[in-house]
């Protein structure tokens, strides 16, 4: 990439006549109409640096195509003279000595370029003068030996074997140089000359011969480059100075940990080597002459290239000059985020452009910790990446054990065949969750994402033996208490305690997300069940709650109460349990509404499959209860007594919930807070179901108004989670003021894919066969499920033009699905708290797409 596109150059001499006509001083290439094809990538880049007013090591380019002319002594003489003029120094000056460095560059970055040849112009007679100026002899001789060796082999035709054999026993640099010079005299086509121009001419021949060698040509062919590709040659001043005041180094513009502008790199005092130096160098703070000019150069380059940058530089007489500059390859994400915010704050970039630069996936990466892998880890199993983030901890095989150990401060990873609602407290106490079965919309995955815990689900080959206290990963067996590390982004589980990168995005991400909020049309809400989750989500930018799953209020200590409601032998016992439940829910709702303030909140009335609340066989209080539970057990609970169906059979359930909710609203409103309440009925497929449930809710509102004197304002709506509901959206809209598409169930029922079962085998196989590119539970299927949503949207709007429409399935946090929803003009998406920033960015990216770019759009 060129460093500058502005045309400018230093007032340097130009050589346009005689042998010097092929010599192009740095900075004059573009003025002469030359580009990287002639100047090589280095020549073009240096032109760019000079155009930006940055300090560059003086030098010139012999353009590709004319490079061979430097092998002629008269051209080399002209080049030496020009470098003397450009640098203001003279070859042979004992006080301010000058040497020459020759290098080559191709039009683009190429592997296999010949190494640079520094120290041209040096002779045994002059070496002592230079050593005296530098103050250290070794470095000079070491670098010089490399140059003499290459010229001897590639320009003086000394056989490589002769050089190799002779050098084998001569490690000392000064002796090496002496030996190489004597080998050239003895075996070469001519002795190694003392004259700088003759040395330069030979060096040019050596570089070009090496570039033309069969090996180099093969390498170019392997890189799919023409074997005849021509290189430009660059003749640079190598100004020698005291080691304490000169040297060379490399720097990047940003600190990799913080991402802030803070140059990082190394400085090596002394003469520049071609090969990487054997030691780590000094920190930049020790840079001779200070870092001000380096910082200025890096800042200027960043502003120009709009990317974190890296430079090679040289220091002479306490002043830096740049040798090369380029965009930093693979800059750390934090650096990219901070730079985007910095550039936009400085006005170098518009806010929208800054937002465009950070993808939703990168937001996700910044928000979650990651494992630091070194390559030597023992992979135990790879499952589905169910909830992002990374954690380490001791294996526990039950929720009880998780709670016990976590109470002592031990970090634990809950490993189970699968989880159910009774496991929630143990899951919340764990650092991460690993299950053998279940997909990315399974219970474990949904709960883990909601809680911001990393999770891996559907880890095939994992066998939990709770009785033996072991977990088997194929042949490998771990015991409860053994450490594991888990990456919920990749689905990988490793043995042992790996290092975890500390998460926490830079504050600049907050700024970028605020700009993203200015751009997006689509609202972003959170799926949250508790006040604590709401607090987290609001801090992450959620605008309200799009789904409060009230069944999560029936877990833990409340589980016996809901069991009594479902299994009570007589109505009075059931009513008693209902009253207790209502009281408990009232408290939960009060906390939730208080946390939300005046924001919108969609509360979904009870929707869990019945089996989640029934005691497991043998767990019932007595034989009678076991008998009643057995009678309620279903062969296919996800299609059984779920959602609104349960409420229609247990007619006091929804009124009790709705009364608890409305009373909580009345209490909270007394403190001046007025959350925008939305009451939602789940799993409807008949308009009659919705009408009946709506009547329960209205009755509850009336009862609360009569009791408290407060008319609670609320909207009533329904989830669209069955294909029939989508098809009958027009009729449903007559009873509903809003719809929320439950895309987890809608996907399950549209495909007939069990959300808990198909992921591990069926979907994996379908992906392998190319039937699917992603799990439809993770990425909304635009052709089937999406078409149903589009149709429902259209039919609902015909009946109720302003109907509020949202999505609250897991797809609400997936960037591509979000773009699809945005394309349909839905009002909001709702997702788990830790995906809220990802959704904000995804919605902004969708809004910034050019018309027609919204892949899934049916609008
Ligand atoms: C859904 O089905 O998309 C949904 C949000 O409900 P749940 O995941 O609780 O079934
Ligand atoms: Mg659902």
Coordinates of C-alpha atoms in Angstrom, one line a residue, residues 56 267 389 569 581 661 683-684:
X56 CA 13.6 9.4 5.7
X267 CA 15.9 0.1 19.7
X389 CA -16.2 -16.6 26.7
X569 CA -54.7 -33.5 45.4
X581 CA -46.3 -18.3 44.4
X661 CA -47.2 -8.2 38.0
X683 CA -47.0 -20.7 22.3
X684 CA -50.3 -19.7 20.8

